[in-house]
Every structure is written in structure tokens, then in C-alpha cells.
Coordinates of C-alpha atoms in Angstrom, one line a residue:
M1 CA 27.0 -29.0 0.5
T2 CA 23.7 -30.2 -0.7
F3 CA 20.5 -29.1 1.9
S4 CA 17.3 -30.8 -0.1
Y5 CA 14.7 -33.2 0.0
Q6 CA 17.2 -36.2 -0.3
I7 CA 19.6 -35.0 2.6
R8 CA 16.3 -34.2 4.4
K9 CA 15.3 -38.2 4.6
E10 CA 19.0 -38.8 5.5
T11 CA 19.2 -36.4 8.6
L12 CA 15.7 -37.6 10.0
A13 CA 17.4 -41.1 10.1
R14 CA 20.2 -39.9 12.1
L15 CA 17.6 -38.2 14.3
K16 CA 16.1 -41.5 14.6
N17 CA 18.8 -43.5 15.9
E18 CA 21.7 -41.1 17.4
E19 CA 21.7 -38.9 21.0
L20 CA 22.4 -35.3 20.5
D21 CA 24.0 -33.1 22.6
L22 CA 21.2 -30.7 22.1
L23 CA 17.7 -30.4 20.6
I24 CA 16.5 -27.0 18.8
V25 CA 12.7 -26.7 18.7
G26 CA 11.5 -24.0 16.4
G27 CA 13.2 -23.1 13.4
G28 CA 12.6 -19.2 12.8
I29 CA 15.5 -16.7 13.6
T30 CA 16.3 -17.4 17.5
G31 CA 16.3 -21.2 16.8
A32 CA 18.7 -20.5 13.6
G33 CA 21.0 -18.7 15.3
V34 CA 21.3 -20.9 18.3
A35 CA 22.0 -23.8 16.4
L36 CA 24.5 -21.7 14.6
Q37 CA 26.6 -21.0 17.2
A38 CA 26.1 -24.4 18.6
V39 CA 27.3 -26.1 15.9
A40 CA 30.4 -23.5 15.7
S41 CA 30.7 -24.9 19.0
G42 CA 31.3 -28.5 18.3
I43 CA 27.9 -29.4 19.9
K44 CA 26.2 -32.5 18.2
T45 CA 23.1 -30.5 17.7
G46 CA 19.8 -31.1 15.8
L47 CA 17.0 -28.6 15.4
V48 CA 13.2 -29.3 14.3
E49 CA 10.8 -26.9 13.0
M50 CA 7.1 -27.7 12.3
Q51 CA 6.1 -25.8 9.0
D52 CA 9.0 -24.6 6.8
F53 CA 11.9 -22.5 8.3
A54 CA 10.7 -18.9 8.9
E55 CA 7.4 -19.3 8.0
G56 CA 6.2 -17.9 11.3
T57 CA 7.4 -14.4 12.6
S58 CA 10.6 -14.4 10.9
S59 CA 9.1 -14.0 7.6
R60 CA 7.0 -11.4 8.5
S61 CA 8.5 -8.7 10.0
T62 CA 8.8 -4.7 8.5
K63 CA 12.0 -6.6 6.6
L64 CA 13.9 -3.7 8.7
V65 CA 17.1 -4.1 11.1
H66 CA 15.4 -1.1 12.8
G67 CA 17.6 1.2 15.5
G68 CA 14.5 1.4 17.1
I69 CA 14.5 5.3 17.4
R70 CA 11.5 5.5 18.1
Y71 CA 12.3 4.3 21.8
L72 CA 13.4 7.7 22.1
K73 CA 10.3 8.8 22.5
T74 CA 10.2 7.3 25.8
F75 CA 13.7 7.6 26.3
D76 CA 14.7 4.4 26.6
V77 CA 18.1 4.8 26.0
G78 CA 19.3 1.5 26.9
V79 CA 17.1 -0.4 24.3
V80 CA 18.4 1.6 21.3
A81 CA 22.0 1.2 22.6
D82 CA 21.7 -2.6 22.4
T83 CA 19.7 -2.5 19.3
V84 CA 22.2 -0.1 17.0
Q85 CA 25.2 -2.0 18.4
E86 CA 23.9 -5.4 17.6
R87 CA 22.8 -3.7 14.2
A88 CA 26.5 -3.3 13.4
V89 CA 27.2 -7.2 14.4
I90 CA 24.9 -8.2 12.1
Q91 CA 25.9 -6.1 8.9
R92 CA 29.2 -7.8 9.8
I93 CA 28.2 -11.7 9.8
A94 CA 25.2 -11.4 7.1
P95 CA 26.8 -8.6 4.6
H96 CA 24.9 -9.6 2.5
I97 CA 21.1 -9.2 3.7
P98 CA 21.0 -5.7 6.1
R99 CA 21.5 -3.0 3.7
S100 CA 22.1 0.9 4.7
F101 CA 19.0 3.1 3.7
P102 CA 18.5 6.7 5.6
M103 CA 14.9 6.8 7.1
L104 CA 13.2 10.3 6.6
L105 CA 10.8 11.4 9.5
P106 CA 8.8 14.1 8.4
I107 CA 7.9 16.3 11.4
Y108 CA 4.1 18.0 11.5
D109 CA 2.7 21.1 13.6
D110 CA 0.7 18.7 15.6
P111 CA -0.1 18.4 19.4
N112 CA -0.1 14.7 19.2
S113 CA 3.6 14.7 17.1
T114 CA 6.1 12.3 18.3
F115 CA 8.8 14.8 17.4
D116 CA 9.0 18.5 17.2
M117 CA 12.3 20.0 15.1
F118 CA 13.8 20.3 18.0
S119 CA 13.4 17.1 20.1
I120 CA 14.0 15.2 16.8
K121 CA 17.4 16.7 16.6
I122 CA 18.7 15.6 19.2
A123 CA 17.0 12.5 19.5
M124 CA 18.8 11.3 16.2
D125 CA 22.4 13.3 17.7
L126 CA 21.7 10.9 20.6
Y127 CA 20.6 7.9 18.1
D128 CA 24.0 8.3 16.1
K129 CA 26.0 8.4 19.2
L130 CA 24.8 5.2 20.5
A131 CA 25.6 3.5 16.7
G132 CA 28.8 5.1 17.0
I133 CA 28.4 7.0 13.4
K134 CA 28.4 10.6 14.7
G135 CA 30.9 12.7 12.2
T136 CA 30.6 9.8 9.5
Q137 CA 28.9 9.9 5.8
Y138 CA 25.9 8.2 7.9
A139 CA 25.6 11.2 10.4
N140 CA 22.1 12.3 10.3
Y141 CA 20.8 15.8 9.5
T142 CA 17.6 18.0 9.1
I143 CA 16.2 19.5 6.3
D144 CA 13.1 22.3 6.0
R145 CA 9.9 22.0 4.7
E146 CA 10.7 22.6 0.9
E147 CA 13.1 19.9 0.8
V148 CA 10.9 17.6 2.3
L149 CA 8.6 18.4 -0.1
Q150 CA 11.1 17.9 -3.1
R151 CA 12.2 14.5 -2.0
E152 CA 8.2 13.6 -1.5
P153 CA 6.0 15.6 -2.9
G154 CA 2.5 13.6 -2.5
L155 CA 3.3 13.9 1.4
K156 CA 0.6 16.1 2.8
A157 CA 2.1 19.8 2.8
D158 CA -0.2 21.0 5.4
G159 CA 1.1 21.8 9.1
L160 CA 4.6 20.1 7.9
L161 CA 8.0 21.7 9.7
G162 CA 10.7 19.9 8.4
A163 CA 12.2 16.6 8.9
G164 CA 15.1 14.8 10.3
V165 CA 17.2 12.0 8.1
Y166 CA 18.9 9.6 9.8
L167 CA 20.8 6.0 9.6
D168 CA 18.3 2.6 9.1
Y169 CA 18.7 -0.6 7.4
V170 CA 16.4 -2.5 5.4
N171 CA 16.4 -6.4 5.5
N172 CA 15.3 -9.9 4.2
D173 CA 14.2 -11.6 7.2
A174 CA 13.5 -15.0 5.8
R175 CA 17.0 -14.8 4.1
L176 CA 18.5 -14.2 7.7
V177 CA 17.1 -17.2 9.1
I178 CA 17.9 -19.5 6.1
E179 CA 21.4 -18.2 5.6
N180 CA 22.3 -19.1 9.3
I181 CA 20.4 -22.8 9.2
K182 CA 22.0 -23.2 5.7
E183 CA 25.5 -22.1 7.5
A184 CA 24.9 -24.6 10.6
A185 CA 24.3 -27.7 8.3
E186 CA 27.1 -26.8 6.7
L187 CA 29.1 -27.3 10.4
G188 CA 27.5 -30.3 10.3
G189 CA 24.1 -29.6 12.1
L190 CA 21.2 -31.9 11.5
L191 CA 18.4 -29.6 10.9
V192 CA 15.0 -30.2 9.4
N193 CA 11.6 -28.7 8.5
R194 CA 8.0 -29.8 8.6
V195 CA 9.1 -31.9 12.0
K196 CA 6.6 -31.3 15.0
A197 CA 7.6 -32.0 18.6
V198 CA 4.0 -33.7 19.8
D199 CA 5.1 -34.7 22.9
V200 CA 8.5 -34.5 25.2
S201 CA 10.6 -37.4 27.1
H202 CA 11.8 -37.6 30.5
N203 CA 14.8 -40.0 31.7
E204 CA 14.5 -42.0 35.2
K205 CA 15.7 -38.5 36.6
H206 CA 12.5 -36.8 35.6
R207 CA 14.5 -34.6 33.8
I208 CA 13.7 -34.1 30.0
S209 CA 15.7 -36.3 27.6
G210 CA 14.2 -35.7 23.8
I211 CA 10.9 -34.9 22.5
I212 CA 8.5 -37.4 20.5
A213 CA 8.5 -36.1 17.0
R214 CA 6.4 -36.3 14.0
D215 CA 7.1 -35.7 10.3
E216 CA 4.4 -33.5 8.8
L217 CA 5.2 -35.1 5.3
T218 CA 4.4 -38.9 6.3
G219 CA 2.1 -38.4 9.4
E220 CA 5.2 -41.4 10.9
E221 CA 6.0 -40.8 14.7
F222 CA 9.2 -41.2 16.3
P223 CA 11.4 -40.2 19.4
I224 CA 14.3 -37.7 19.4
K225 CA 17.0 -38.1 22.1
A226 CA 18.9 -35.3 23.4
K227 CA 21.1 -34.7 26.7
L228 CA 19.6 -30.9 26.6
V229 CA 16.4 -29.4 25.0
I230 CA 15.7 -25.6 23.9
N231 CA 12.4 -24.1 23.2
T232 CA 12.7 -21.3 20.8
T233 CA 9.1 -21.8 19.0
G234 CA 8.5 -17.7 19.6
P235 CA 4.6 -17.7 19.8
W236 CA 4.4 -21.1 20.5
V237 CA 6.6 -20.9 23.8
S238 CA 3.9 -21.0 26.2
R239 CA 2.4 -24.1 23.7
F240 CA 5.7 -25.8 23.6
L241 CA 5.7 -25.7 27.6
E242 CA 2.1 -27.0 27.7
L243 CA 3.3 -30.5 26.5
D244 CA 5.8 -30.8 29.5
P245 CA 4.1 -30.6 33.0
K246 CA 7.3 -31.3 34.4
N247 CA 9.0 -27.5 33.4
G248 CA 7.1 -26.1 36.4
Q249 CA 6.1 -22.0 35.3
G250 CA 7.1 -20.7 32.2
Q251 CA 7.2 -17.5 30.4
V252 CA 3.5 -16.6 29.5
M253 CA 3.2 -15.0 26.1
R254 CA 1.2 -12.1 24.9
P255 CA 1.4 -12.3 20.9
T256 CA 0.5 -9.3 19.1
K257 CA -0.4 -9.1 15.1
G258 CA 1.1 -6.8 12.6
V259 CA 0.2 -6.3 9.5
H260 CA 1.8 -4.6 6.3
L261 CA 0.1 -4.0 2.8
V262 CA 2.0 -3.6 -0.3
V263 CA 0.8 -1.9 -3.6
D264 CA 3.0 -0.7 -6.4
Q265 CA 4.9 2.4 -7.0
S266 CA 3.1 3.7 -9.2
R267 CA 0.2 4.2 -6.6
L268 CA 2.6 5.3 -3.7
S269 CA 6.2 5.9 -4.8
V270 CA 8.7 7.1 -2.0
P271 CA 12.3 7.5 -2.6
Q272 CA 13.5 6.4 0.6
P273 CA 11.9 4.5 3.9
T274 CA 9.5 7.0 5.4
Y275 CA 8.6 6.9 9.4
F276 CA 5.3 9.3 10.8
D277 CA 3.4 9.1 13.4
S278 CA -0.2 7.5 12.4
G279 CA -2.1 10.5 12.8
A280 CA -4.8 9.2 14.9
G281 CA -3.8 10.4 18.2
D282 CA -3.1 6.9 19.1
G283 CA 1.1 7.4 19.7
R284 CA 1.9 4.7 17.0
M285 CA 4.2 5.3 13.9
I286 CA 3.9 3.8 10.2
F287 CA 6.9 2.7 7.9
V288 CA 6.5 3.6 4.2
I289 CA 9.0 1.7 2.4
P290 CA 10.2 1.4 -1.2
R291 CA 11.1 -1.9 -2.1
E292 CA 11.1 -3.7 -5.9
G293 CA 9.2 -1.3 -7.8
K294 CA 6.1 -1.7 -4.8
T295 CA 5.9 0.3 -1.1
Y296 CA 4.7 -1.2 1.5
F297 CA 3.5 -0.2 4.9
G298 CA 2.5 -0.7 8.2
T299 CA 2.4 -2.0 11.4
T300 CA -0.5 -2.3 13.0
D301 CA -0.1 -3.6 17.1
T302 CA -3.3 -5.6 18.0
D303 CA -3.4 -8.5 20.8
F304 CA -3.7 -11.8 19.1
N305 CA -5.7 -15.2 20.2
G306 CA -6.1 -16.7 16.9
D307 CA -4.9 -19.4 15.0
Y308 CA -0.9 -19.0 15.4
S309 CA 0.0 -20.6 12.0
R310 CA -2.7 -18.3 9.9
P311 CA -2.9 -14.9 11.2
Q312 CA -4.8 -13.1 8.9
V313 CA -5.7 -9.4 7.4
E314 CA -8.8 -8.3 8.8
Q315 CA -10.7 -5.7 7.4
A316 CA -10.1 -3.0 10.4
D317 CA -6.0 -3.7 9.9
V318 CA -6.9 -2.2 6.3
D319 CA -8.6 0.4 7.3
Y320 CA -6.5 1.3 10.0
L321 CA -3.2 1.4 7.8
L322 CA -5.4 3.1 4.9
A323 CA -6.6 6.0 7.1
A324 CA -2.9 6.4 8.1
V325 CA -0.9 6.5 4.8
N326 CA -3.7 8.5 3.0
N327 CA -3.8 10.7 5.6
R328 CA 0.0 11.7 4.8
Y329 CA -0.5 10.9 1.3
P330 CA -3.3 12.8 0.5
Q331 CA -3.2 12.7 -3.1
A332 CA -2.5 9.0 -3.3
E333 CA -6.0 8.3 -2.0
L334 CA -5.1 4.0 -1.9
T335 CA -8.2 1.6 -1.4
L336 CA -8.4 -1.9 -0.5
N337 CA -8.8 -2.4 -4.8
D338 CA -4.9 -1.2 -4.6
I339 CA -3.3 -3.6 -2.6
E340 CA -1.3 -5.9 -4.7
S341 CA -0.3 -8.5 -1.1
S342 CA 0.2 -8.2 2.3
W343 CA 1.3 -10.0 5.6
A344 CA 0.2 -10.6 8.9
G345 CA 2.7 -11.7 11.7
I346 CA 2.6 -12.6 15.2
R347 CA 4.7 -10.7 17.7
P348 CA 6.4 -13.2 20.3
L349 CA 6.0 -10.8 23.0
I350 CA 6.2 -11.8 26.9
E351 CA 3.0 -10.8 29.0
A352 CA 5.5 -9.8 31.7
N353 CA 7.8 -7.4 29.9
G354 CA 6.5 -3.6 30.7
S355 CA 8.2 -2.9 27.1
S356 CA 6.5 -4.8 25.1
D357 CA 4.4 -2.3 23.1
Y358 CA 5.5 -2.3 19.7
N359 CA 6.4 0.9 18.0
G360 CA 4.7 3.6 19.8
G361 CA 1.6 2.4 21.3
G362 CA 0.2 0.9 24.8
A363 CA 2.1 0.9 27.8
N364 CA 5.0 3.1 27.7
R365 CA 3.2 6.0 26.4
G366 CA 4.4 9.2 28.4
K367 CA 5.5 7.0 31.5
V368 CA 8.0 9.3 32.4
S369 CA 8.9 9.9 36.4
E370 CA 8.0 13.4 37.5
E371 CA 11.4 14.4 38.7
S372 CA 13.0 13.2 35.6
F373 CA 10.9 14.6 33.2
E374 CA 10.8 18.0 35.1
K375 CA 14.7 18.0 35.3
L376 CA 14.2 17.6 31.4
V377 CA 12.6 20.6 30.8
T378 CA 14.5 22.7 32.8
T379 CA 17.0 21.3 31.3
V380 CA 16.0 22.1 28.0
T381 CA 14.8 25.4 28.7
D382 CA 18.2 26.5 30.0
Y383 CA 19.4 25.6 26.8
T384 CA 17.3 27.3 24.5
K385 CA 18.6 30.5 27.0
K386 CA 22.0 29.3 26.0
A387 CA 22.3 28.5 29.8
A388 CA 22.9 25.0 29.5
S389 CA 24.6 22.9 26.4
R390 CA 23.8 20.2 24.6
L391 CA 25.6 18.3 26.2
E392 CA 23.7 18.4 29.3
V393 CA 20.4 18.2 27.1
E394 CA 21.6 14.7 26.6
Q395 CA 22.4 13.4 29.6
A396 CA 19.2 15.1 30.7
I397 CA 17.7 12.5 28.3
S398 CA 19.7 9.7 28.8
D399 CA 18.8 10.1 32.7
L400 CA 14.8 9.8 31.9
K401 CA 13.6 7.2 33.7
T402 CA 10.1 5.6 32.1
A403 CA 7.8 3.6 34.3
R404 CA 8.0 0.6 32.6
S405 CA 10.7 0.2 30.5
E406 CA 13.7 -2.2 31.0
R407 CA 16.6 0.1 31.6
V408 CA 18.5 -3.1 33.5
L409 CA 18.2 -6.4 32.5
S410 CA 17.4 -9.0 34.8
P411 CA 19.2 -12.1 35.4
T412 CA 16.9 -14.5 33.3
Q413 CA 17.3 -11.8 30.4
V414 CA 20.0 -12.0 27.6
S415 CA 18.7 -8.9 25.5
R416 CA 15.8 -6.1 26.6
G417 CA 12.3 -8.0 25.6
S418 CA 13.7 -11.6 25.7
S419 CA 14.0 -14.1 28.3
L420 CA 16.1 -16.8 28.9
D421 CA 14.4 -19.6 31.4
L422 CA 15.6 -23.3 33.0
G423 CA 12.9 -25.1 33.8
D424 CA 12.2 -27.9 37.1
D425 CA 12.9 -30.5 34.9
G426 CA 16.0 -29.3 32.4
L427 CA 13.9 -27.3 30.1
I428 CA 15.8 -24.4 28.4
T429 CA 13.3 -21.8 27.2
L430 CA 14.3 -18.7 25.1
S431 CA 11.3 -16.4 24.2
G432 CA 10.4 -12.8 23.6
G433 CA 13.0 -10.5 21.7
K434 CA 13.7 -8.8 18.3
I435 CA 14.5 -10.1 14.9
T436 CA 17.5 -7.6 15.3
D437 CA 18.9 -9.3 19.4
Y438 CA 18.8 -12.6 17.6
R439 CA 22.6 -13.7 17.6
K440 CA 22.9 -11.8 20.9
M441 CA 20.0 -13.8 22.4
A442 CA 21.9 -17.0 20.8
A443 CA 25.2 -16.1 22.3
G444 CA 22.9 -15.6 25.9
A445 CA 21.9 -18.9 25.7
L446 CA 24.9 -21.0 24.7
T447 CA 26.6 -19.3 27.7
L448 CA 24.0 -21.8 29.6
I449 CA 24.2 -24.5 27.1
R450 CA 28.1 -24.8 27.8
K451 CA 27.4 -24.5 31.6
L452 CA 24.8 -27.7 31.8
L453 CA 26.9 -29.6 29.1
R454 CA 30.2 -29.4 31.1
T455 CA 28.8 -29.6 34.4
Q456 CA 26.1 -32.3 34.0
F457 CA 27.7 -34.5 31.1
K458 CA 31.4 -33.6 31.0
I459 CA 31.2 -31.9 27.7
V460 CA 33.1 -29.2 27.3
A461 CA 32.4 -27.2 24.1
K462 CA 34.6 -24.5 22.8
E463 CA 33.9 -20.7 23.1
I464 CA 33.3 -19.2 20.1
D465 CA 33.6 -15.0 19.0
S466 CA 29.5 -15.0 17.5
K467 CA 30.2 -11.8 16.4
S468 CA 32.6 -12.9 13.8
L469 CA 30.8 -16.1 13.3
Q470 CA 29.5 -15.1 8.9
V471 CA 26.3 -17.0 7.5
S472 CA 26.3 -18.4 4.3
G473 CA 26.2 -16.3 2.0
G474 CA 28.2 -14.2 4.0
H475 CA 31.6 -14.6 3.4
F476 CA 33.3 -11.6 2.3
D477 CA 34.1 -8.3 3.6
P478 CA 31.8 -6.6 5.2
T479 CA 33.4 -2.8 4.9
N480 CA 33.6 -3.5 0.8
I481 CA 30.2 -4.6 -0.2
E482 CA 29.4 -2.4 -2.8
A483 CA 32.2 -3.5 -4.8
T484 CA 31.8 -7.0 -4.0
M485 CA 28.3 -7.2 -5.2
K486 CA 29.0 -5.6 -8.6
F487 CA 31.6 -8.5 -8.8
Y488 CA 29.0 -11.2 -8.4
Q489 CA 26.9 -9.5 -10.5
K490 CA 29.5 -9.7 -13.3
I491 CA 30.0 -13.2 -12.8
A492 CA 26.1 -13.8 -13.2
M493 CA 26.1 -11.9 -16.1
D494 CA 29.2 -13.4 -17.6
K495 CA 26.6 -16.2 -17.3
G496 CA 24.6 -14.3 -20.3
I497 CA 21.9 -13.1 -17.5
P498 CA 20.5 -9.3 -18.2
A499 CA 22.1 -6.8 -16.0
A500 CA 19.0 -6.7 -13.6
D501 CA 18.8 -9.9 -13.1
A502 CA 22.4 -10.2 -12.0
A503 CA 22.1 -7.9 -9.3
Y504 CA 19.0 -9.3 -7.9
L505 CA 20.8 -12.8 -7.8
A506 CA 24.1 -11.2 -6.1
N507 CA 22.1 -9.3 -3.8
L508 CA 20.2 -12.2 -2.7
Y509 CA 22.6 -15.0 -2.5
G510 CA 25.6 -13.0 -1.3
S511 CA 29.0 -14.8 -1.7
N512 CA 26.8 -18.1 -2.8
T513 CA 26.1 -16.2 -6.0
G514 CA 29.0 -18.5 -8.0
R515 CA 27.4 -21.4 -6.8
V516 CA 24.2 -20.7 -8.0
I517 CA 25.5 -19.7 -11.4
S518 CA 27.1 -22.7 -11.7
Y519 CA 23.9 -24.6 -12.0
A520 CA 24.0 -23.3 -15.6
N521 CA 26.3 -25.5 -16.6
F522 CA 23.7 -28.0 -16.4
V523 CA 20.0 -26.1 -16.4
K524 CA 18.9 -24.4 -19.0
A525 CA 16.2 -21.9 -18.6
A526 CA 12.7 -23.6 -17.8
P527 CA 9.7 -23.1 -20.4
G528 CA 7.9 -19.7 -19.0
L529 CA 10.9 -18.8 -16.6
S530 CA 14.3 -16.8 -17.1
L531 CA 17.4 -18.5 -17.0
A532 CA 17.9 -16.2 -13.2
D533 CA 14.6 -17.8 -12.5
T534 CA 15.4 -21.2 -13.5
L535 CA 18.6 -21.1 -11.6
S536 CA 17.5 -19.8 -8.7
L537 CA 15.1 -22.4 -8.3
H538 CA 17.8 -25.2 -9.3
Y539 CA 19.6 -23.6 -6.1
A540 CA 16.9 -23.5 -3.9
I541 CA 15.5 -27.2 -4.5
D542 CA 18.7 -28.4 -4.0
E543 CA 20.4 -26.6 -1.3
E544 CA 17.8 -24.3 0.6
M545 CA 15.3 -27.3 1.6
V546 CA 12.7 -25.8 -0.3
L547 CA 9.5 -28.6 -0.5
S548 CA 6.6 -27.0 -2.5
P549 CA 6.3 -23.9 -4.5
V550 CA 5.3 -21.5 -1.3
D551 CA 8.7 -22.7 0.6
Y552 CA 10.2 -20.6 -3.0
L553 CA 8.1 -17.7 -3.5
L554 CA 7.2 -16.5 0.3
R555 CA 10.5 -17.4 2.0
R556 CA 13.3 -18.2 -0.5
T557 CA 12.7 -15.1 -2.2
N558 CA 9.8 -12.4 -1.5
N559 CA 7.8 -13.1 -4.9
I560 CA 4.4 -13.5 -3.3
F561 CA 4.9 -9.9 -1.7
F562 CA 6.6 -8.1 -4.2
H563 CA 6.1 -9.6 -7.8
A564 CA 2.6 -11.0 -7.0
D565 CA 1.8 -9.4 -10.8
E566 CA 4.7 -11.4 -12.2
L567 CA 3.4 -14.5 -10.6
S568 CA 0.1 -14.0 -12.4
F569 CA 1.9 -15.4 -15.2
K570 CA 4.8 -17.4 -13.8
Q571 CA 3.3 -19.4 -11.1
E572 CA 2.5 -22.6 -13.1
A573 CA 5.9 -22.2 -15.3
F574 CA 7.4 -22.9 -11.3
I575 CA 5.1 -25.4 -10.6
D576 CA 5.9 -27.2 -13.4
E577 CA 9.7 -27.1 -13.1
M578 CA 9.3 -28.3 -9.6
A579 CA 7.3 -31.0 -10.1
R580 CA 10.2 -32.0 -13.3
V581 CA 12.4 -32.2 -10.6
L582 CA 10.7 -33.2 -7.4
G583 CA 9.0 -36.2 -9.5
W584 CA 6.0 -35.0 -8.3
S585 CA 2.5 -37.0 -9.1
K586 CA -0.6 -35.5 -10.7
E587 CA -2.1 -35.3 -7.0
E588 CA 0.7 -33.6 -5.3
T589 CA 1.0 -31.0 -8.5
A590 CA -2.6 -30.6 -7.8
A591 CA -1.8 -30.3 -3.8
K592 CA 1.1 -27.8 -4.2
Q593 CA -1.3 -26.0 -6.7
A594 CA -4.2 -25.6 -4.2
E595 CA -1.7 -24.8 -1.6
L596 CA 0.1 -21.8 -3.5
K597 CA -3.6 -20.5 -4.6
Q598 CA -4.9 -20.1 -1.4
T599 CA -1.4 -18.3 -0.1
L600 CA -1.9 -15.9 -3.0
E601 CA -5.4 -15.7 -2.5
Q602 CA -4.8 -14.6 1.5
A603 CA -1.9 -12.4 0.5
Q604 CA -3.9 -10.4 -2.0
L605 CA -6.8 -10.2 0.4
T606 CA -9.3 -11.9 -2.1
Y607 CA -11.9 -12.7 0.4
L608 CA -11.8 -8.8 1.3
K609 CA -12.0 -7.7 -2.0
Q610 CA -14.9 -10.0 -2.9
K611 CA -16.6 -8.7 0.0
R612 CA -17.0 -5.3 -1.9

């Protein structure tokens, strides 16, 4: 299959001339998940994304499929149960993307600490039980102060008591989106990037019947007709609803900004993801994660009312994160000049959701009912006196009720923190949620979509098992990942690609690695690029709808985030090869160069560094 700029033109022609069963507006992870399940159900489906796929929130997360152990500090067991169970599903349907990587959680003797050595063990045991990994090789354990410092000598020793170690997963968020998109296209979906919904259409019965779309590359506006329309625009949900006054009251979003900073591992080296209290007494926690020779850390959580398309890292964000990391790694002495790259993302939080605070601060902190809290204290006291069992302690935790947590899903929810709404004119809106919930959210939406197609249009869409619907690149045995990756690596090495580059390609493309390597039959290494770089770029242009250097270097790969040093001498080579393949004029090439330059300067915080 090709999924390229050439197929984009054909797809646009069909969108202009054919009525869809379902039109999805928004090509982040939520829309991508809905698209795959809808197409697999036999529903004639289209999707439009006003930017590139995953350009918004879905390429700017913490890049974990996080189990959410932080929610156990407010005893929101339901959230953790949902999250760890759904995480296991994602690992089966996209086995080349999320990877297990145990998390280290150091414990300090600090009155503001989230956990102490006793409570972290209880929390981790409950976490393992919910995740179904108790008694397996992935089961949690605690280590003492000396072993913590052996693992991470740079950690602050003063007040350190020990640490908990528990299972978590690293993720490639933008790749998860594009692999869902590619699979949906492979199955017959009509999906395009850089097409913006500028208005909605209604039929004579005042029911929504499509949108007016604008091709952001040409400026052309045209109608797209559809029996059903679903709004999956993330932080833009409320803004899309403003186009549709016939919808009625929809969800009001409360977007917040999260920032992450990247430094070289020589400046901050950690052997495994590490998660600790910010040290600011604000109840928040910070991730420090090794990746591809770099270390990144975050995140912040501040309300955001700016341009959703261009959230920017501010000096206050940098100051907060550097203070937190330098507090826990005092010898690092990181400064603004150490930051090689960064990103800021907007979370699509629902204003009415009391549990929408992220990563520990804000709404839920300490909001435990007096009755259930007293019961826990009594049970723990009994446990220390050997008058209560560990099971009774776990049950007391499970029974705790937080004042604002979502212990029971409302009828409009398909996962905690999400909402599925049907407007007065038939517009479906799927909002909120977390990247870990995307498959479950999509499944909930498909239940409603099938019902509406059946009752309103006499269209019967087949039921599918979305828990086994593997994405592009994920078509292999998820229980045998390591051996499979080595097999794909060997395929690349057999074409003369060095072992490290071959491993990188295998882990990036999974079961599509053979297809990527097949380009070596007719493509040679481009000037200034390795063979692996060249093959990856050509594959992305032909089969991943890459239209600009930023599409490739930021969202199809993580080069801008984690290989900024290499880009300093490779970026022109990437642009030259794309210009050659795509036939850009000098003016088009110059525009792409300017776009990449601006993106790099923003990621590298040039605008802040120049002020110093």
C-alpha cells in the first residue's frame, strides 16, 4: 500500500464526491483509534486533520504508557485498574511501540513526600494486583538506600530512605498515531492531513450532514458529506463545537500545558525511568527518563489559554523543572544552556471532570473522606501491631473515597476523564481521556456509531474485537517481542546496515521493517545521509503521508527531540533529498527550510537563550 502525497490527491477527490457513513474530524490518537475500528467494522470512513497527524497533543506527551501509580496516592483505585488493564491491551495490538521499562521511585524522609517506604510497598502491591503481574518477573520490589545510590549515584543522598521499583512502559506517542492511521488506510479508510473543518453542514431535518473543509495546502474549500460526524479534536473540541450552533451545550474543555526538557545523558545519566516528588511542596511528581542517548524530564501542569497550535515553553516552565531536577540530582547543576530540545503539549482536559488534575497536583490532593481515611489509619495501625493482614490494608485502600475522583463512570463516559456526547443535531463528540485509554474510548464511540447507523440509516456494521485489532507494524506475536526485533534487525543488517541502525529501524517499524528495507533495492544512500536514514525517509514519504521535513523529523521519528546534535549537520541533506523526491521548486524548498529552522529554534529554546 502507498499512503503518500500522491494518494492524498486521490483521497481528496473521493471525499469531495462520495458520501461517507462516518466522518472523523481530528487526527490525533483518539481520531486515529476511531478510524481504525470504524473501517475494520465495514463502515465507510473518512478522517480529516487540519495539521499533520499527531501534530497536537498526541506527539507531545510524556511518551509513556503510564500505569498511573500516582493515582494511588489519592487512592483512586478505579483509574489505576482501568489504566494498567488497557495498557496491556495496547501492548498486544501495537507490540513494537510500548516497551516495558521498570520505574524507580526514590523515597525521601520529607513531610511532603507522596509515599513512604511502607505506603509505596502497599501501593505497588495493589498496582501489581490490578495489572495482573503479581508473582511474575515484572513484580515490584523495594531496595534500600545503598542500592538506590549504586544504581543512580547522582541522586540526592540526604534524606534518602530507599526506593520502590515497579513495571511501567515507555511509548512512542506519534508512532502509535501513525500506525493506527496507516492500518485504517490499508483497510480502505479515506484519511488526509492538512485539511481543516471550517464549517458544518445540516440537512433539511437540521441534522448534521457533513462539513465544509479547506485544503490547507491549496486553500480550496469543498463540502464533505457524511451520515454521521464525530468530533475528536482534542483540546479544540469546544472550538469545533462553536462551528455548530445546532449542537446544543457540549463539553467545556480546560486545557493545560505540559512541558518536557531534553539534555544529553552526559549531563544527566539515569539507568532507568525515575519518578519523584518535585520537592516544591506542591504535591506534584516529576519523571526523568533515558532515551536514545538523551535524558528528558517533565512535566508541568498549568492552565493554558494561548494558541493551541503553538504552545510554547516559557522561562517559568524551565525554572520549575530545572529546580526540581537539580534538587534531586544536585551534582548535575543543569542550566538553560544544557537543554538541547524541548516540547510543550496541551492536555484535552474536561472542565467538569473533578479528576482532571494531572500527575498529582491540584484538585485531588488530600481529598479523602474522613470516615474512609480513619478506617485506613486504624487498619494500618492494626497491621503494624500484627492485628490486621496485608489484605485488609489493601481492602482499606480500595474502599477509600476521594472527594472528586471518578469512582463510577457516568453514562456519557467510556473511560475515566473522557466524555462521549450526542448533540441535538446528531454530532458525536468524543473528548478528554488519556493516550492509554484511546482504544477503549474508540470502542465506546463505535458502540454508539453502530447503533445510530442501524437505527437511522438501516446500515448494519459488524462487531469487531478491538482488543485484538493490531495496528500497522504490529502484526507479530506480542509474547515474543525481543526475538522478533532481533529477526527484523537481521533483515536490515543483511542489507549492509550497521547493527545499531538496524536495531533502530526494527524498533521503529516493527513488522514493516522488511518493507522499509526493500527500498534498498532501488534507493542508495543520499548525500550526507546514512543508508538507514535514506530508507526511512523514502518509506515515510511513500507510505506515511510525510509532506514536510518537520513531519518526518519530529513526528515520524523523534530526531528533533532526541537527535538535535545530529540534525545540525544532517538537516540540509534531509531537505535536499525530500526536495528531489517530491519535486519542490526553489521557493518551496526555501519555505520548508524556514519551517524547519523555526521548529528547531522553538524546540531548542533559542528565544529564551538569546535573552541571557
